[in-house]
XYZ file of C-alpha atoms in Angstrom:
779
model
C -27.380 5.824 21.786
C -23.320 6.202 21.945
C -21.379 4.948 24.781
C -17.685 7.552 25.272
C -14.280 5.848 26.065
C -11.249 7.652 26.515
C -7.702 6.022 25.395
C -7.151 2.754 25.722
C -3.988 0.258 26.715
C -2.428 -1.476 23.474
C -3.530 -4.226 23.401
C -1.435 -7.199 22.286
C -2.917 -9.601 19.494
C -2.451 -12.601 17.760
C -4.219 -14.057 14.670
C -6.194 -17.064 15.044
C -4.032 -17.635 11.823
C -1.166 -16.435 12.246
C 1.134 -17.736 13.672
C 4.634 -16.532 15.619
C 6.563 -14.052 13.425
C 10.159 -13.574 12.454
C 10.809 -10.199 12.069
C 13.401 -10.749 8.725
C 12.912 -8.048 6.107
C 12.558 -8.733 2.390
C 16.547 -8.858 1.420
C 17.382 -6.603 -1.405
C 21.172 -7.935 -1.000
C 20.754 -11.179 -1.694
C 21.441 -12.238 -5.146
C 19.142 -13.276 -7.635
C 17.698 -17.072 -7.958
C 18.727 -19.637 -10.691
C 15.196 -20.471 -10.826
C 14.740 -24.411 -11.351
C 11.488 -24.365 -9.733
C 8.201 -25.265 -11.203
C 4.664 -22.915 -10.787
C 2.432 -25.002 -8.801
C -1.878 -24.370 -8.705
C -3.993 -27.036 -6.711
C -6.492 -29.450 -8.479
C -9.328 -26.931 -9.630
C -11.532 -25.542 -11.892
C -10.387 -22.649 -14.274
C -12.837 -20.133 -13.742
C -14.752 -17.518 -11.210
C -15.846 -19.188 -9.115
C -15.075 -17.761 -5.516
C -12.229 -20.088 -4.267
C -11.097 -20.461 -0.987
C -7.265 -19.346 -0.096
C -5.022 -21.766 -1.351
C -2.795 -23.813 1.167
C 0.749 -25.554 -0.243
C 3.697 -27.330 2.497
C 6.489 -29.286 2.169
C 8.738 -30.955 4.196
C 12.277 -31.552 3.562
C 15.259 -31.967 5.880
C 17.967 -30.394 6.657
C 20.965 -32.880 7.033
C 23.581 -30.319 8.374
C 25.056 -27.628 10.138
C 24.038 -24.516 8.246
C 25.032 -20.969 6.782
C 22.117 -18.676 4.869
C 18.916 -19.506 3.963
C 17.265 -17.545 1.623
C 13.687 -17.809 0.487
C 13.271 -16.749 -2.730
C 9.076 -16.893 -3.613
C 5.994 -14.888 -5.035
C 2.264 -16.012 -5.996
C -0.126 -15.442 -8.813
C -2.163 -14.062 -6.077
C -0.595 -12.937 -3.231
C 0.940 -15.552 -0.083
C 2.039 -15.193 3.627
C 4.601 -18.046 3.752
C 5.966 -20.387 7.126
C 8.903 -21.995 8.386
C 8.608 -24.667 10.887
C 5.287 -22.574 12.436
C 6.738 -19.465 12.716
C 6.054 -16.394 10.451
C 7.843 -15.318 7.871
C 8.809 -11.101 8.093
C 6.156 -8.352 8.281
C 4.887 -7.871 5.466
C 1.382 -7.902 4.043
C -0.288 -8.545 0.305
C 2.964 -9.918 -1.310
C 4.113 -9.752 -3.925
C 2.898 -5.921 -4.058
C 0.831 -5.768 -7.212
C 2.336 -4.346 -10.118
C 1.184 -5.715 -14.331
C 1.606 -8.754 -14.085
C 1.471 -10.040 -17.184
C 4.567 -7.830 -17.747
C 6.123 -7.802 -14.464
C 5.993 -9.847 -11.418
C 7.672 -9.177 -8.649
C 9.739 -11.908 -6.631
C 11.073 -11.309 -2.740
C 13.819 -12.556 -0.826
C 14.327 -13.189 2.626
C 16.860 -14.503 4.975
C 15.556 -17.354 6.994
C 18.411 -18.966 8.092
C 17.792 -18.605 12.010
C 14.554 -20.585 11.496
C 15.629 -23.799 9.208
C 16.958 -26.406 11.902
C 18.788 -29.087 11.351
C 16.990 -32.257 10.634
C 13.240 -31.862 9.623
C 11.328 -28.832 8.211
C 8.429 -27.674 7.166
C 7.339 -25.093 4.778
C 4.278 -23.316 4.427
C 2.538 -20.880 2.692
C -0.558 -19.530 2.139
C -1.996 -17.881 -0.830
C -4.759 -15.449 -2.154
C -6.737 -13.645 -4.589
C -5.056 -10.494 -4.623
C -5.664 -8.294 -6.905
C -4.307 -11.526 -9.704
C -8.211 -13.768 -9.942
C -11.228 -11.980 -8.623
C -13.272 -8.830 -8.959
C -11.288 -5.539 -9.310
C -12.442 -2.660 -11.496
C -15.602 -3.169 -13.035
C -18.522 -3.782 -15.685
C -19.916 -7.226 -16.951
C -16.370 -9.173 -17.174
C -14.322 -7.472 -14.239
C -12.857 -10.851 -12.534
C -9.818 -12.751 -12.817
C -7.822 -10.211 -14.525
C -4.520 -12.182 -14.462
C -5.837 -15.193 -14.409
C -8.603 -17.720 -13.218
C -6.293 -19.440 -10.364
C -3.889 -19.196 -7.987
C -0.083 -20.333 -7.595
C 2.981 -20.729 -5.968
C 6.848 -20.334 -7.333
C 8.737 -20.338 -5.057
C 13.020 -21.322 -3.907
C 14.389 -22.296 -0.864
C 18.378 -22.158 -1.154
C 20.447 -23.903 1.472
C 24.354 -23.221 1.682
C 26.081 -25.344 4.393
C 28.538 -24.645 6.655
C 30.779 -26.977 4.647
C 30.004 -24.802 1.487
C 27.756 -27.745 0.134
C 24.438 -26.993 -1.043
C 20.448 -28.087 -0.994
C 18.162 -26.303 -3.068
C 14.098 -26.527 -1.645
C 12.024 -25.803 -4.803
C 8.678 -25.444 -5.444
C 7.709 -29.162 -7.141
C 4.683 -31.582 -7.523
C 6.330 -33.548 -4.367
C 4.773 -29.957 -2.833
C 1.094 -31.213 -0.529
C -1.597 -28.661 -1.426
C -5.093 -28.167 0.668
C -8.186 -25.910 1.766
C -7.972 -24.804 5.353
C -10.144 -21.979 7.472
C -10.067 -18.302 4.841
C -12.567 -19.113 2.838
C -13.814 -16.647 0.886
C -11.020 -13.449 0.166
C -11.786 -10.662 -1.965
C -10.469 -7.074 -2.285
C -13.493 -5.458 -3.181
C -15.882 -7.678 -0.451
C -13.301 -9.451 1.889
C -12.678 -12.047 3.645
C -14.621 -14.869 5.234
C -12.560 -16.760 8.103
C -13.887 -20.522 9.624
C -11.604 -21.396 12.317
C -13.936 -24.359 12.387
C -11.462 -25.692 9.626
C -8.190 -24.889 11.458
C -5.896 -26.401 10.870
C -2.877 -26.582 13.581
C 0.212 -27.011 12.761
C -0.472 -27.094 9.176
C 3.218 -25.804 8.493
C 5.190 -27.815 11.304
C 6.707 -31.009 10.579
C 5.039 -33.049 12.816
C 1.412 -32.470 11.294
C -0.224 -35.241 9.309
C -1.192 -34.178 5.726
C -2.104 -37.561 4.948
C -6.366 -36.201 3.531
C -3.723 -32.744 1.613
C -3.698 -33.900 -2.046
C 0.108 -33.463 -3.677
C -0.021 -29.770 -5.666
C -0.217 -29.260 -9.629
C 2.583 -28.079 -12.136
C 1.831 -25.008 -14.354
C 4.415 -23.554 -16.888
C 4.878 -19.575 -17.410
C 6.895 -16.819 -18.442
C 9.734 -16.292 -15.674
C 10.928 -13.191 -18.366
C 8.771 -11.338 -16.326
C 10.909 -12.678 -12.925
C 11.519 -9.361 -11.214
C 13.259 -8.357 -7.840
C 11.268 -6.064 -5.586
C 12.315 -2.306 -5.970
C 9.673 -0.968 -2.864
C 8.927 -1.155 1.107
C 6.625 -4.246 1.898
C 2.879 -2.994 2.711
C 3.339 -3.483 7.155
C 1.588 -2.544 9.779
C 1.835 0.893 11.389
C -0.864 2.635 13.678
C -3.534 0.675 15.721
C -7.041 2.384 17.212
C -8.846 1.992 19.721
C -12.812 1.939 19.889
C -13.978 6.193 20.755
C -17.670 5.804 20.855
C -19.621 2.297 20.896
C -22.761 3.696 19.444
C -25.649 1.601 18.876
C -27.811 4.086 16.077
C -31.880 5.152 15.072
C -31.543 1.518 13.204
C -30.555 -0.429 16.203
C -27.842 -0.636 14.481
C -24.482 -1.820 16.500
C -21.491 0.048 15.801
C -18.069 1.252 16.343
C -15.944 4.496 15.839
C -12.433 4.688 15.734
C -12.057 8.137 15.149
C -9.854 8.301 11.973
C -10.997 7.500 8.394
C -7.827 4.544 8.010
C -7.177 1.766 5.730
C -6.335 -1.855 7.031
C -8.413 -4.087 9.439
C -9.887 -5.018 13.091
C -8.336 -7.077 14.788
C -11.682 -9.370 16.827
C -11.333 -11.246 19.822
C -14.695 -13.080 21.052
C -15.661 -16.112 23.048
C -18.891 -18.254 21.930
C -19.715 -21.086 20.327
C -19.164 -23.312 17.686
C -20.694 -21.647 14.530
C -21.864 -18.482 15.440
C -20.937 -16.707 13.115
C -19.468 -12.507 13.407
C -20.276 -10.326 10.560
C -17.588 -6.879 11.087
C -18.682 -4.309 7.945
C -17.107 -1.606 7.202
C -18.281 2.513 6.206
C -16.251 6.220 6.473
C -19.541 7.841 7.253
C -22.869 8.082 9.114
C -25.916 9.641 7.849
C -27.375 12.846 9.372
C -29.589 10.617 11.119
C -26.290 8.577 12.955
C -27.224 5.640 10.885
C -24.277 3.591 9.310
C -24.289 4.541 5.460
C -22.485 2.007 2.893
C -24.185 3.338 -0.319
C -20.960 5.168 -1.608
C -19.054 1.863 -1.969
C -21.257 0.707 -4.387
C -21.374 -2.898 -5.420
C -17.944 -3.909 -2.296
C -19.558 -5.722 0.791
C -15.990 -4.215 2.847
C -17.471 -7.508 4.887
C -15.793 -9.402 7.475
C -17.020 -12.979 8.229
C -15.628 -14.863 11.887
C -17.682 -18.671 12.099
C -16.235 -19.100 15.246
C -14.866 -23.183 16.855
C -16.348 -22.545 20.271
C -12.414 -23.311 22.218
C -12.600 -20.391 24.220
C -11.429 -16.825 23.970
C -10.478 -17.032 19.662
C -8.575 -13.818 18.577
C -9.514 -13.441 13.922
C -7.896 -10.594 11.281
C -7.731 -10.928 7.593
C -4.996 -11.817 5.772
C -5.736 -10.939 2.514
C -7.601 -8.161 2.196
C -7.995 -4.191 3.032
C -10.880 -2.470 4.034
C -10.785 1.856 4.039
C -12.872 3.011 7.279
C -14.274 4.848 10.366
C -17.211 3.232 10.912
C -18.020 -1.279 12.042
C -20.696 -2.034 11.578
C -20.960 -5.767 14.536
C -23.598 -9.081 13.801
C -23.837 -11.809 15.296
C -21.009 -11.045 18.100
C -21.950 -12.733 21.275
C -21.478 -11.387 24.059
C -21.368 -7.362 25.225
C -19.797 -5.928 22.644
C -16.600 -4.014 24.713
C -14.283 -1.703 23.265
C -11.029 -4.067 23.828
C -12.042 -7.273 22.191
C -12.075 -4.586 18.842
C -8.427 -2.869 17.716
C -7.966 -1.185 14.340
C -4.236 -1.809 12.332
C -3.748 0.849 9.597
C -2.271 -1.101 6.906
C -0.026 0.798 4.187
C 3.647 1.236 2.293
C 6.271 1.083 4.672
C 8.044 4.319 3.216
C 10.144 6.212 5.860
C 8.429 9.821 6.630
C 10.385 12.133 5.520
C 8.218 15.497 6.513
C 6.481 17.590 8.986
C 4.713 21.018 9.048
C 2.713 23.202 11.975
C 1.544 26.151 12.518
C -0.696 28.338 14.817
C -3.579 28.153 13.132
C -5.750 24.380 14.382
C -8.204 23.585 11.684
C -4.402 23.916 8.797
C -3.699 20.831 11.303
C -5.736 18.813 10.647
C -5.477 19.528 7.043
C -2.112 18.987 6.802
C -3.606 15.821 9.486
C -5.453 14.925 7.250
C -3.550 15.179 4.222
C -1.498 12.461 5.407
C -3.462 10.224 6.572
C -5.033 10.635 3.118
C -1.854 9.728 1.903
C -1.235 6.327 3.911
C -4.349 4.500 3.157
C -4.161 4.658 -0.599
C -0.875 4.319 -0.791
C -0.337 0.649 -0.906
C 2.110 -0.850 -2.864
C 0.401 2.145 -6.035
C -1.128 5.190 -5.873
C -4.612 4.258 -5.585
C -7.623 6.687 -6.315
C -9.876 5.267 -3.309
C -9.430 2.525 -1.160
C -12.909 1.658 -0.350
C -14.935 1.099 -2.919
C -14.801 -1.310 -6.135
C -12.014 0.446 -7.302
C -8.578 1.320 -5.407
C -7.083 2.134 -8.950
C -3.831 3.285 -9.051
C -5.382 6.378 -11.156
C -2.851 8.560 -12.780
C -3.912 12.157 -12.644
C -4.263 11.736 -8.700
C -0.535 10.310 -8.573
C 0.359 13.277 -10.108
C -1.303 15.803 -9.103
C -0.864 14.912 -5.643
C 2.934 14.158 -5.555
C 5.106 16.986 -4.508
C 2.878 16.610 -1.081
C 3.342 12.617 -1.249
C 7.552 13.998 -1.663
C 7.672 15.687 1.512
C 5.234 13.853 3.683
C 7.381 10.294 2.898
C 10.078 9.133 1.256
C 8.432 7.622 -1.741
C 11.377 7.514 -4.415
C 11.432 4.089 -3.935
C 7.086 3.133 -4.215
C 7.239 5.330 -7.697
C 10.047 3.466 -9.650
C 7.840 0.690 -9.317
C 5.010 1.428 -10.036
C 6.831 4.853 -13.648
C 7.715 1.067 -14.684
C 4.614 -0.127 -14.975
C 3.729 3.301 -16.352
C 6.043 2.099 -19.255
C 4.543 -1.232 -19.197
C 1.025 -0.360 -19.392
C 1.944 2.500 -21.962
C 0.418 1.697 -25.775
C 1.695 1.217 -28.076
C 0.986 4.300 -29.492
C 2.537 6.083 -26.877
C -0.753 6.494 -25.185
C -0.634 5.804 -21.205
C -3.372 3.876 -19.408
C -6.060 5.820 -16.647
C -5.357 3.404 -13.665
C -1.864 1.388 -13.448
C -1.882 -1.897 -13.707
C -4.019 -0.951 -16.103
C -7.425 -3.046 -15.344
C -10.090 -0.552 -17.863
C -8.699 -2.436 -20.890
C -6.786 -0.010 -22.303
C -8.425 2.678 -21.896
C -5.541 6.237 -22.546
C -4.867 9.591 -23.301
C -5.744 11.636 -20.969
C -5.158 15.212 -20.641
C -3.474 15.445 -16.808
C -3.628 12.108 -15.684
C -1.620 10.314 -19.227
C 1.209 13.429 -18.633
C 2.055 11.229 -15.624
C 4.384 9.480 -17.945
C 6.391 13.628 -17.459
C 5.328 14.653 -13.873
C 6.113 12.496 -11.908
C 9.951 11.360 -13.081
C 10.606 15.161 -13.868
C 10.073 15.741 -9.929
C 11.728 11.911 -8.682
C 13.965 14.097 -10.056
C 14.303 17.561 -8.619
C 13.501 16.137 -5.549
C 15.604 12.957 -4.932
C 18.570 14.609 -7.114
C 19.309 11.326 -9.402
C 18.799 11.332 -12.793
C 18.302 7.636 -13.078
C 14.724 8.414 -13.492
C 14.969 9.897 -15.855
C 17.496 7.338 -17.553
C 14.699 4.921 -16.795
C 11.187 6.965 -18.154
C 12.605 8.960 -20.849
C 11.246 6.013 -23.969
C 7.780 6.815 -21.733
C 8.401 10.332 -22.135
C 9.173 10.141 -25.829
C 6.520 7.926 -27.196
C 3.914 9.734 -24.942
C 4.950 13.406 -26.044
C 5.514 11.557 -29.352
C 1.489 10.611 -29.304
C 0.192 13.944 -28.814
C 2.603 14.594 -30.803
C 0.527 12.525 -33.741
C -2.384 13.432 -33.183
C -2.301 16.967 -33.763
C -4.459 18.728 -36.188
C -2.748 20.588 -38.602
C -3.190 23.525 -36.015
C -0.740 21.905 -33.449
C -4.189 21.416 -31.441
C -3.789 18.682 -29.494
C -7.510 17.719 -28.330
C -8.035 14.289 -30.540
C -9.759 11.545 -27.823
C -11.416 11.679 -24.374
C -10.571 13.814 -21.749
C -11.423 14.065 -17.332
C -10.416 17.700 -17.925
C -10.720 19.581 -14.376
C -12.058 16.614 -13.386
C -14.982 17.153 -10.190
C -14.793 21.209 -10.145
C -16.854 23.579 -8.519
C -19.307 24.308 -9.644
C -22.491 26.970 -8.268
C -26.353 25.071 -9.708
C -27.202 28.789 -10.921
C -23.661 29.465 -13.035
C -24.134 27.578 -15.652
C -20.494 26.768 -15.680
C -19.584 30.134 -17.644
C -16.948 30.623 -15.173
C -16.076 27.756 -13.082
C -16.330 24.475 -16.630
C -12.797 24.819 -18.133
C -12.479 24.094 -21.899
C -11.411 20.242 -21.951
C -9.273 21.271 -25.053
C -7.776 24.186 -23.360
C -6.056 21.681 -20.775
C -5.098 19.365 -22.811
C -2.818 21.957 -24.864
C -1.644 23.279 -21.605
C -0.166 19.873 -20.219
C 1.849 18.803 -23.851
C 3.763 22.285 -23.314
C 4.296 20.891 -19.415
C 5.796 17.511 -21.059
C 7.391 18.789 -23.133
C 8.998 20.812 -21.212
C 9.783 18.526 -19.099
C 11.464 16.496 -21.788
C 13.346 19.565 -22.653
C 14.568 19.400 -18.899
C 14.959 15.414 -18.783
C 17.056 15.522 -22.250
C 19.313 18.408 -20.620
C 20.387 16.422 -17.429
C 20.627 13.257 -20.272
C 22.939 14.769 -22.656
C 20.442 15.044 -25.888
C 20.509 17.767 -27.376
C 19.799 17.054 -30.256
C 16.152 16.084 -28.793
C 16.748 19.431 -26.674
C 16.485 21.531 -30.252
C 13.870 19.245 -31.393
C 11.778 19.479 -28.770
C 12.209 23.601 -28.139
C 10.787 23.984 -31.998
C 8.025 22.088 -31.117
C 7.629 23.845 -27.587
C 7.191 27.372 -29.191
C 4.870 26.041 -32.065
C 2.271 24.191 -29.195
C 2.894 27.984 -27.519
C 2.105 29.828 -30.653
C -1.165 27.647 -31.103
C -2.812 27.500 -28.130
C -2.276 31.734 -27.810
C -3.796 31.793 -30.920
C -7.049 29.895 -30.364
C -7.493 30.008 -27.259
C -6.554 34.222 -25.816
C -8.556 36.982 -26.624
C -7.227 40.720 -28.171
C -7.820 41.625 -24.324
C -5.387 38.951 -22.513
C -9.141 36.840 -21.596
C -9.157 33.505 -21.432
C -11.494 31.760 -23.102
C -12.695 30.347 -20.778
C -11.915 33.136 -18.104
C -11.954 30.060 -15.084
C -9.707 30.066 -12.745
C -7.959 27.542 -13.922
C -7.589 28.257 -17.054
C -5.475 31.177 -15.614
C -4.009 28.706 -13.429
C -2.486 26.376 -15.916
C -1.410 29.245 -18.276
C 0.161 30.966 -15.776
C 2.439 27.317 -14.001
C 2.879 26.313 -17.428
C 4.294 29.694 -19.136
C 2.088 29.260 -21.905
C 1.372 33.618 -21.721
C 3.642 36.335 -23.079
C 5.162 38.101 -20.052
C 3.931 41.452 -21.495
C -0.274 39.790 -20.574
C 0.824 37.040 -17.638
C 0.539 40.475 -14.705
C -3.531 40.821 -16.225
C -3.787 37.258 -16.496
C -3.353 36.975 -12.593
C -5.377 39.498 -12.655
C -8.316 38.156 -14.105
C -7.840 35.259 -12.019
C -8.082 36.917 -8.809
C -11.220 38.699 -10.362
C -12.859 35.638 -11.154
C -11.884 34.114 -7.550
C -13.835 37.279 -6.012
C -16.486 36.758 -8.069
C -17.108 33.393 -6.126
C -17.126 34.817 -2.822
C -13.540 33.864 -2.827
C -13.270 30.405 -3.530
C -12.027 28.329 -5.398
C -13.597 26.114 -8.524
C -11.273 24.301 -9.573
C -10.289 19.996 -10.376
C -8.231 17.586 -9.941
C -5.696 20.112 -12.437
C -6.297 23.898 -11.070
C -6.001 22.999 -7.028
C -2.276 21.654 -7.309
C -1.434 25.065 -8.708
C -3.561 27.552 -7.672
C -2.261 28.714 -4.372
C 1.220 28.416 -6.120
C 0.880 30.782 -9.116
C -1.336 32.970 -6.675
C 0.980 33.541 -4.794
C 3.346 33.582 -7.128
C 2.465 36.436 -9.204
C 1.069 39.040 -6.446
C -1.382 37.953 -4.873
C 0.141 35.561 -1.779
C -2.834 37.283 0.545
C -5.590 35.578 -1.515
C -3.730 32.105 -1.629
C -4.083 32.365 2.056
C -7.573 33.735 1.494
C -8.365 30.942 -0.135
C -6.149 27.953 2.131
C -8.239 29.184 5.323
C -12.396 29.717 3.460
C -13.990 27.322 5.704
C -17.150 27.498 3.720
C -18.132 25.484 0.432
C -15.747 24.637 -1.765
C -13.017 25.033 0.073
C -10.288 23.385 1.787
C -11.653 22.987 5.388
C -15.068 23.485 4.870
C -14.349 19.803 5.213
C -12.052 19.847 8.079
C -14.939 21.785 10.097
C -17.400 18.309 9.466
C -15.185 16.419 10.843
C -13.015 15.046 8.068
C -9.509 12.616 9.386
C -8.643 12.404 5.626
C -9.453 14.672 2.151
C -12.360 14.212 0.496
C -13.453 12.781 -3.457
C -15.640 15.696 -4.166
C -15.400 19.772 -2.244
C -18.815 18.874 -0.738
C -19.535 15.210 -0.387
C -21.511 16.007 2.677
C -23.821 19.279 1.933
C -23.797 21.997 4.475
C -27.564 20.223 5.019
C -25.662 16.557 5.953
C -27.058 14.702 2.670
C -24.110 13.437 0.060
C -23.543 14.339 -2.683
C -23.982 11.650 -5.827
C -23.087 7.717 -4.091
C -21.631 6.917 -7.986
C -18.168 8.854 -6.553
C -18.387 10.090 -2.961
C -15.172 8.431 -1.224
C -13.827 9.719 1.995
C -10.692 9.136 1.427
C -9.358 10.667 -1.967
C -5.433 12.327 -1.474
C -5.668 14.066 -5.065
C -6.989 18.310 -3.013
C -4.719 17.233 0.012
C -2.060 18.679 -3.050
C -2.791 21.834 -0.886
C 0.316 19.960 1.596
C 3.044 21.621 -0.783
C 2.006 24.673 -0.842
C 2.151 24.598 2.932
C 5.642 22.855 3.333
C 7.036 25.439 0.736
C 5.358 29.153 1.698
C 4.322 29.023 5.260
C 7.187 27.054 7.244
C 9.034 28.326 3.796
C 11.430 24.770 2.740
C 12.007 25.003 -0.672
C 14.162 23.474 -3.442
C 16.428 25.359 -5.794
C 18.194 22.714 -7.524
C 18.555 18.985 -7.605
C 18.322 16.792 -4.649
C 18.369 20.260 -2.792
C 21.849 20.746 -3.204
C 20.454 24.138 -3.104
C 17.351 25.438 -0.843
C 15.483 28.648 -0.614
C 13.967 29.022 2.086
C 11.859 31.633 2.573
C 8.454 31.728 4.253
C 5.204 33.820 3.691
C 3.569 35.368 6.505
C -0.167 36.502 6.765
C -4.313 34.522 7.681
C -3.825 35.638 11.625
C -0.492 32.628 11.642
C 1.880 33.551 14.251
C 4.528 30.609 14.058
C 4.841 28.053 12.162
C 7.384 24.224 12.073
C 8.823 22.464 8.537
C 11.304 19.059 8.807
C 12.517 18.076 5.345
C 14.371 14.723 5.288
C 16.321 15.014 1.764
C 18.640 13.146 0.063
C 21.730 16.004 2.089
C 20.104 15.531 5.169
C 17.310 16.860 7.835
C 16.319 20.808 6.839
C 13.957 22.402 9.525
C 12.267 26.172 9.367
C 10.670 27.194 12.306
C 9.664 31.099 13.031
C 7.861 32.904 15.387
C 5.858 36.316 15.796
C 7.265 37.381 19.236
C 6.887 41.099 21.160
C 6.294 42.826 17.599
C 9.208 40.485 15.643
C 9.621 37.510 13.593
C 12.056 34.986 14.563
C 13.771 32.267 11.959
C 15.448 29.569 12.691
C 16.302 27.280 10.070
C 18.774 24.135 9.608
C 20.885 23.204 6.626
C 22.525 20.497 6.292
C 25.637 18.640 5.281
C 26.198 19.028 0.938
C 23.639 21.851 0.461
C 23.849 26.163 0.891
C 20.792 28.013 0.805
C 19.168 31.609 0.376
C 17.028 32.114 3.313
C 14.904 35.344 3.354
C 13.860 37.097 6.512
C 10.667 38.802 6.448
C 8.856 40.753 9.071
C 5.843 40.522 12.254
C 4.475 42.058 9.037
C 5.732 40.056 6.150
C 7.808 42.160 4.421
C 11.219 43.808 3.781
C 12.298 40.058 4.021
C 16.703 40.602 4.268
C 17.864 37.730 2.185
C 21.235 36.193 3.829
C 23.295 33.183 1.603
C 24.850 30.640 4.166
C 26.165 26.605 4.241
C 25.312 23.807 6.457
C 24.122 24.658 9.324
C 21.970 26.255 12.146
C 21.121 29.446 11.499
C 18.453 32.643 13.837
C 17.472 35.729 12.557
C 15.293 38.413 14.254
C 13.688 41.010 12.541
């Protein structure tokens, strides 16, 4: 049984525990603080026990008229701050996630408007976050960076007469517990409203029962200012269905797989417990399905105070979900009492894509929501199960698509510094960043994030600072591979993921679908060296250009000796093997057409389906369209049976799946041990759609030179793309009407473009060079 609901008027919610908010932004213009503060903690033992959030407060007097007030603050854990009862800023999960032992961000807020003459109170709540609690897997997956949460903060006030007052965290602060009990990234949050502290962050509150904070000493040299966007609330969703499952479960469907939490309103008796479990899918019988969450409980528990209508939402966790299962709710479950809230890093949208094909538009929607749900301060693989880690392979595969959809310059600049910070002394890049897998590192296609993303960032944003910042890391990763090549210049050292989650039919045996990991490694070795050469050229390091150019020739020669047969076939003879060989320019020019033909033949033998995994998929359609097989690229893109991009769309997906067949044609699921339904890697096809259907391509760093060249095919009759480059908006809009193609283009000031105008059949391109302005073409 289910009830369906149409659009509802949005409701304004206030959390039971979050006070009225000051819309202060993180200040990046403030001077770095001169820290006089001490770290403060509570007196709980250092153990693995589940700990409630900690509350800290400090009352102080401001005796004069105030010119400015700046709060500098960070935590071991994640925090929310308030001044005189008003929440500071609209950021969540601060100070964000970094390699905490090496880099810990602090934030600075302009709180001038909140400080009042006379008595004031600064209050901060600290939860476990990524610092303490469960993270990763294995027997010892708790307290990766420390056994106790803590707070470091300093309020610096400048009076109108120029005198100053500093309020640092120290032993004069008070600490206590409150209504936020268990708070874990994987398992969720428990709030007991009976323990509500009322006006605890106002000066009038009686804190006689609170304890004195304990000071602690840590290495403050690792403190760094914040350079990236904070996590914030974004879209909200109302229920589209309220379901009673065959098992009798009460379930709400929000219609979109998202990451964040649900705000709940309820009226009941003191002590009544509401439990909200989160998941992405229902099983084929329509029941609530959580096996793919593995050990993550992903649950919110709320204990009512019994004081009228109460509103609950979490503070220090997040969930990946489309559906929630509700237990213990007092009264009828009504849609107006439940609102899903999306959380993700507050990146600026920069791109849009749409076309005449509704399935491709849904695919673009799914790609965008996959990015939103996995870009919470770190580019994670998935947001729902007991993982949610910064997998390097996923990030490099998806980066170009990510950079079309959003401005990710600050987001990835911050994360790349952690890539370098966690890089092992031998140069190997860890599988996940921040590293919680005890130094596991060095997998081809994953570790190459050290070269791939810095170079692509330079190409997109035109700022060589990222190359300057990451150059040593790039050199050290290439050095690791060079050190571990054999006498034949082949790199196959260590363990590698290979073309992760590539598709292999059950009756195939892997003959033409599973690519030799060593062959893949040699391709990525060459690619990283080429990108290092490119970076060295930009930075004027000519000796390095010469050295690595010689190395690159040896790598490619070794590849051709080892992996190319006399007939021109590759040893693996798979789609991914040909894709990487062509994309990374591993073959002599004369052999490229033959390799492209072998690739096309392989696709044909799989009935025009792809078999590529995480490493081959991002380049597949690019290689086809660049080598004379654009029609085949369109065929793959438009394929609706699995494995394909549109198979999940036809199955009702609203994000990108981890596996091509996460839900099988019969409605059963893939292996629950690895079956995320929000996993952006295969969304890398978005890059090809922007570049080739909309036709927006960069021909020089920072889009100072642009190519507009739409491909026409697959029955698509119109398409439109926009991209906000560093120079301004680039747009390409075309349609076929009355047998003619019309193309409208906008080029920003500071850029030039070469426009390739096809006819309605996608042939006979006219080419015109233009400058900034708007242009109309018809053929």
